[in-house]
Amino acid sequence: MIEKIQTLLQRVEAFAPQTAAEIEEFRIKVLGKKGELTALMEEFKSVAPELKRELGQKLNHLKSAALERINTLKGELEEKQMAQSSEVGDMSRPGSAEGLGSRHPISLVKNQIVEIFSRLGYTVAEGPEIEDDWHVFSALNFPPEHPARDMQDTFFIEKQPDILLRTHTSSIQVRTMEHQKPPIRVICPGRVFRNEAISYRAHCIFHQVEGLYIDKGVSFADMKQSLLYFAKELFGESATIRMRPSYFPFTEPSAEVDVSCNLCGGKGCNVCKGTGWLEIMGCGMVDPNVLTANGIDPKEYSGFAFGMGVERIAMLKYGVKDLRLYFENDVRFLHQFDSAL
Ligand code: PHE
């Protein structure tokens, strides 16, 4: 019997399987109910008492050696398989989720404004941020030394000749009139720059969308209807507008457009400062001087123009109280717009 124990121990120690199935087969053959070790245990019951001690120890050693060997072999095989699978990548594993970014609220609102006007037949025009005096001021009827230039504190890059950062995207409208004959119907989104102290309601960089429509017989009534349509599309069917007389060098007559406050429904709240109205843009009939300066005959053509600040519209739409939030890129702020269009 000692010999049997010895050979089995040797076989256990020499056992070198390739697969998990081989290990399992070996385990059953040795340790299973009808296995070799079990048979030896049976045989042990009938050995002479003086041999029991020695044989018992040997059997116990065989049993634990067999168990240990099987467990180590299993572990080694698993490790090998894992290493192999990570080399080629486990194609059946579910993919790791990619965190998707979202659009900035300014882009969301700008896109929406552009989309509404494109439904009215406007096409998008763009232009440079670094401009000259002609495209930002002179072609728009700002006379030299006229105080109107002070309305928009300008960042100058060079004084002689005047190279500056555009203060409004009306410069794009001038560039459009330069190379396009009426009818003209353009919408001009873009970044603008003004030398202003940064606060919760003002910034030195902001975004505008301006529009220009020139054709034969364009009237103030056309402008009013277009802007009313725009306000309803942006703020909802119940929105109404009102126009207050205003002044811009490039339009005559000019108006400031207010939309009924969408937060209180016009009753008056702290956002509309109790008035029931929110100012959203400037507009007016293109001044004949502007048409002439840009090679368009004011006797034949007329038109209207309008311009709005995207930050301001976004503040009203989303109830944002501090304009600086748009520029800080704090993800806690930006994530709130994840599900917006
Ligand atoms: N350009 C004006 C501004 O920046 C807005 C405006 C555009 C007003 C067109 C009237 C007509 O404030």
GROMACS .gro file of N, CA, C and O in nm, residues 202-256:
model
  220
  202ALA      N    1  -2.274   9.294  -1.792
  202ALA     CA    2  -2.198   9.343  -1.908
  202ALA      C    3  -2.067   9.267  -1.919
  202ALA      O    4  -2.012   9.221  -1.819
  203HIS      N    5  -2.021   9.250  -2.043
  203HIS     CA    6  -1.892   9.183  -2.064
  203HIS      C    7  -1.823   9.250  -2.182
  203HIS      O    8  -1.889   9.309  -2.267
  204CYS      N    9  -1.691   9.240  -2.187
  204CYS     CA   10  -1.622   9.305  -2.300
  204CYS      C   11  -1.626   9.220  -2.427
  204CYS      O   12  -1.599   9.268  -2.536
  205ILE      N   13  -1.663   9.091  -2.411
  205ILE     CA   14  -1.685   9.006  -2.529
  205ILE      C   15  -1.826   8.952  -2.519
  205ILE      O   16  -1.865   8.903  -2.413
  206PHE      N   17  -1.901   8.963  -2.624
  206PHE     CA   18  -2.031   8.895  -2.625
  206PHE      C   19  -2.071   8.860  -2.768
  206PHE      O   20  -1.994   8.881  -2.862
  207HIS      N   21  -2.188   8.800  -2.783
  207HIS     CA   22  -2.230   8.751  -2.915
  207HIS      C   23  -2.356   8.823  -2.962
  207HIS      O   24  -2.443   8.853  -2.882
  208GLN      N   25  -2.358   8.849  -3.091
  208GLN     CA   26  -2.476   8.915  -3.148
  208GLN      C   27  -2.529   8.835  -3.265
  208GLN      O   28  -2.455   8.760  -3.328
  209VAL      N   29  -2.657   8.854  -3.290
  209VAL     CA   30  -2.711   8.813  -3.419
  209VAL      C   31  -2.780   8.936  -3.475
  209VAL      O   32  -2.867   8.995  -3.411
  210GLU      N   33  -2.735   8.980  -3.591
  210GLU     CA   34  -2.799   9.094  -3.655
  210GLU      C   35  -2.859   9.049  -3.787
  210GLU      O   36  -2.817   8.948  -3.843
  211GLY      N   37  -2.957   9.123  -3.836
  211GLY     CA   38  -3.020   9.084  -3.961
  211GLY      C   39  -3.040   9.205  -4.051
  211GLY      O   40  -3.048   9.319  -4.003
  212LEU      N   41  -3.044   9.180  -4.182
  212LEU     CA   42  -3.065   9.288  -4.279
  212LEU      C   43  -3.153   9.237  -4.392
  212LEU      O   44  -3.131   9.128  -4.445
  213TYR      N   45  -3.254   9.317  -4.424
  213TYR     CA   46  -3.343   9.280  -4.534
  213TYR      C   47  -3.360   9.401  -4.624
  213TYR      O   48  -3.408   9.506  -4.578
  214ILE      N   49  -3.318   9.390  -4.748
  214ILE     CA   50  -3.332   9.502  -4.842
  214ILE      C   51  -3.398   9.450  -4.971
  214ILE      O   52  -3.356   9.350  -5.028
  215ASP      N   53  -3.503   9.521  -5.012
  215ASP     CA   54  -3.571   9.485  -5.137
  215ASP      C   55  -3.656   9.605  -5.178
  215ASP      O   56  -3.658   9.707  -5.109
  216LYS      N   57  -3.729   9.590  -5.287
  216LYS     CA   58  -3.818   9.699  -5.326
  216LYS      C   59  -3.940   9.697  -5.234
  216LYS      O   60  -3.998   9.592  -5.210
  217GLY      N   61  -3.977   9.812  -5.183
  217GLY     CA   62  -4.102   9.826  -5.107
  217GLY      C   63  -4.103   9.760  -4.970
  217GLY      O   64  -4.211   9.722  -4.921
  218VAL      N   65  -3.990   9.743  -4.905
  218VAL     CA   66  -3.989   9.687  -4.769
  218VAL      C   67  -4.032   9.796  -4.671
  218VAL      O   68  -3.981   9.909  -4.675
  219SER      N   69  -4.125   9.764  -4.585
  219SER     CA   70  -4.182   9.867  -4.497
  219SER      C   71  -4.159   9.835  -4.349
  219SER      O   72  -4.121   9.723  -4.313
  220PHE      N   73  -4.190   9.933  -4.266
  220PHE     CA   74  -4.183   9.917  -4.121
  220PHE      C   75  -4.277   9.804  -4.075
  220PHE      O   76  -4.245   9.727  -3.984
  221ALA      N   77  -4.392   9.793  -4.142
  221ALA     CA   78  -4.488   9.688  -4.106
  221ALA      C   79  -4.429   9.549  -4.130
  221ALA      O   80  -4.451   9.456  -4.051
  222ASP      N   81  -4.350   9.536  -4.238
  222ASP     CA   82  -4.283   9.407  -4.266
  222ASP      C   83  -4.190   9.372  -4.151
  222ASP      O   84  -4.183   9.258  -4.105
  223MET      N   85  -4.116   9.475  -4.106
  223MET     CA   86  -4.021   9.452  -3.996
  223MET      C   87  -4.097   9.406  -3.871
  223MET      O   88  -4.058   9.309  -3.804
  224LYS      N   89  -4.204   9.477  -3.841
  224LYS     CA   90  -4.279   9.446  -3.719
  224LYS      C   91  -4.332   9.302  -3.722
  224LYS      O   92  -4.320   9.228  -3.623
  225GLN      N   93  -4.385   9.261  -3.836
  225GLN     CA   94  -4.440   9.125  -3.846
  225GLN      C   95  -4.329   9.020  -3.835
  225GLN      O   96  -4.347   8.918  -3.769
  226SER      N   97  -4.215   9.048  -3.899
  226SER     CA   98  -4.104   8.952  -3.893
  226SER      C   99  -4.057   8.935  -3.750
  226SER      O  100  -4.031   8.824  -3.703
  227LEU      N  101  -4.046   9.047  -3.677
  227LEU     CA  102  -3.993   9.040  -3.542
  227LEU      C  103  -4.096   8.980  -3.445
  227LEU      O  104  -4.059   8.911  -3.350
  228LEU      N  105  -4.224   9.003  -3.474
  228LEU     CA  106  -4.329   8.940  -3.391
  228LEU      C  107  -4.325   8.789  -3.410
  228LEU      O  108  -4.331   8.712  -3.313
  229TYR      N  109  -4.313   8.746  -3.536
  229TYR     CA  110  -4.301   8.603  -3.565
  229TYR      C  111  -4.182   8.543  -3.489
  229TYR      O  112  -4.194   8.438  -3.425
  230PHE      N  113  -4.070   8.614  -3.496
  230PHE     CA  114  -3.948   8.567  -3.428
  230PHE      C  115  -3.971   8.551  -3.278
  230PHE      O  116  -3.939   8.447  -3.218
  231ALA      N  117  -4.032   8.653  -3.216
  231ALA     CA  118  -4.055   8.650  -3.070
  231ALA      C  119  -4.145   8.533  -3.032
  231ALA      O  120  -4.122   8.465  -2.931
  232LYS      N  121  -4.247   8.507  -3.113
  232LYS     CA  122  -4.339   8.397  -3.082
  232LYS      C  123  -4.269   8.262  -3.097
  232LYS      O  124  -4.292   8.170  -3.019
  233GLU      N  125  -4.186   8.251  -3.201
  233GLU     CA  126  -4.114   8.125  -3.222
  233GLU      C  127  -4.017   8.098  -3.106
  233GLU      O  128  -3.998   7.985  -3.064
  234LEU      N  129  -3.954   8.206  -3.057
  234LEU     CA  130  -3.850   8.188  -2.955
  234LEU      C  131  -3.908   8.177  -2.814
  234LEU      O  132  -3.863   8.097  -2.733
  235PHE      N  133  -4.008   8.260  -2.785
  235PHE     CA  134  -4.058   8.265  -2.647
  235PHE      C  135  -4.195   8.199  -2.629
  235PHE      O  136  -4.246   8.194  -2.518
  236GLY      N  137  -4.254   8.153  -2.738
  236GLY     CA  138  -4.384   8.086  -2.725
  236GLY      C  139  -4.496   8.168  -2.788
  236GLY      O  140  -4.487   8.291  -2.801
  237GLU      N  141  -4.602   8.095  -2.825
  237GLU     CA  142  -4.714   8.153  -2.899
  237GLU      C  143  -4.776   8.275  -2.829
  237GLU      O  144  -4.824   8.369  -2.894
  238SER      N  145  -4.773   8.275  -2.696
  238SER     CA  146  -4.842   8.385  -2.624
  238SER      C  147  -4.757   8.512  -2.617
  238SER      O  148  -4.803   8.614  -2.566
  239ALA      N  149  -4.634   8.507  -2.671
  239ALA     CA  150  -4.547   8.626  -2.663
  239ALA      C  151  -4.600   8.740  -2.750
  239ALA      O  152  -4.653   8.717  -2.859
  240THR      N  153  -4.590   8.861  -2.698
  240THR     CA  154  -4.624   8.979  -2.780
  240THR      C  155  -4.504   9.072  -2.778
  240THR      O  156  -4.415   9.057  -2.694
  241ILE      N  157  -4.501   9.168  -2.871
  241ILE     CA  158  -4.389   9.263  -2.869
  241ILE      C  159  -4.443   9.406  -2.865
  241ILE      O  160  -4.558   9.431  -2.900
  242ARG      N  161  -4.358   9.496  -2.820
  242ARG     CA  162  -4.389   9.638  -2.836
  242ARG      C  163  -4.262   9.708  -2.883
  242ARG      O  164  -4.151   9.661  -2.858
  243MET      N  165  -4.281   9.822  -2.950
  243MET     CA  166  -4.165   9.894  -3.000
  243MET      C  167  -4.161  10.033  -2.940
  243MET      O  168  -4.264  10.100  -2.932
  244ARG      N  169  -4.042  10.071  -2.894
  244ARG     CA  170  -4.024  10.206  -2.838
  244ARG      C  171  -3.929  10.282  -2.927
  244ARG      O  172  -3.829  10.224  -2.973
  245PRO      N  173  -3.955  10.412  -2.954
  245PRO     CA  174  -3.865  10.490  -3.038
  245PRO      C  175  -3.725  10.490  -2.980
  245PRO      O  176  -3.708  10.493  -2.857
  246SER      N  177  -3.624  10.483  -3.065
  246SER     CA  178  -3.486  10.481  -3.019
  246SER      C  179  -3.398  10.551  -3.121
  246SER      O  180  -3.448  10.611  -3.216
  247TYR      N  181  -3.267  10.541  -3.102
  247TYR     CA  182  -3.177  10.604  -3.198
  247TYR      C  183  -3.058  10.513  -3.230
  247TYR      O  184  -2.992  10.460  -3.140
  248PHE      N  185  -3.034  10.492  -3.358
  248PHE     CA  186  -2.909  10.432  -3.407
  248PHE      C  187  -2.868  10.513  -3.529
  248PHE      O  188  -2.955  10.555  -3.606
  249PRO      N  189  -2.739  10.536  -3.549
  249PRO     CA  190  -2.696  10.619  -3.663
  249PRO      C  191  -2.735  10.559  -3.797
  249PRO      O  192  -2.753  10.631  -3.894
  250PHE      N  193  -2.748  10.425  -3.802
  250PHE     CA  194  -2.767  10.359  -3.932
  250PHE      C  195  -2.912  10.328  -3.965
  250PHE      O  196  -2.941  10.274  -4.071
  251THR      N  197  -3.004  10.360  -3.875
  251THR     CA  198  -3.146  10.335  -3.905
  251THR      C  199  -3.230  10.460  -3.875
  251THR      O  200  -3.200  10.536  -3.784
  252GLU      N  201  -3.334  10.477  -3.954
  252GLU     CA  202  -3.425  10.589  -3.930
  252GLU      C  203  -3.561  10.557  -3.990
  252GLU      O  204  -3.570  10.537  -4.111
  253PRO      N  205  -3.670  10.545  -3.918
  253PRO     CA  206  -3.673  10.553  -3.772
  253PRO      C  207  -3.613  10.428  -3.707
  253PRO      O  208  -3.603  10.324  -3.770
  254SER      N  209  -3.577  10.443  -3.579
  254SER     CA  210  -3.520  10.330  -3.505
  254SER      C  211  -3.611  10.295  -3.388
  254SER      O  212  -3.687  10.379  -3.340
  255ALA      N  213  -3.601  10.171  -3.345
  255ALA     CA  214  -3.684  10.130  -3.231
  255ALA      C  215  -3.611  10.027  -3.145
  255ALA      O  216  -3.519   9.960  -3.192
  256GLU      N  217  -3.653  10.021  -3.022
  256GLU     CA  218  -3.607   9.921  -2.928
  256GLU      C  219  -3.724   9.822  -2.918
  256GLU      O  220  -3.840   9.864  -2.906
   0.00000   0.00000   0.00000
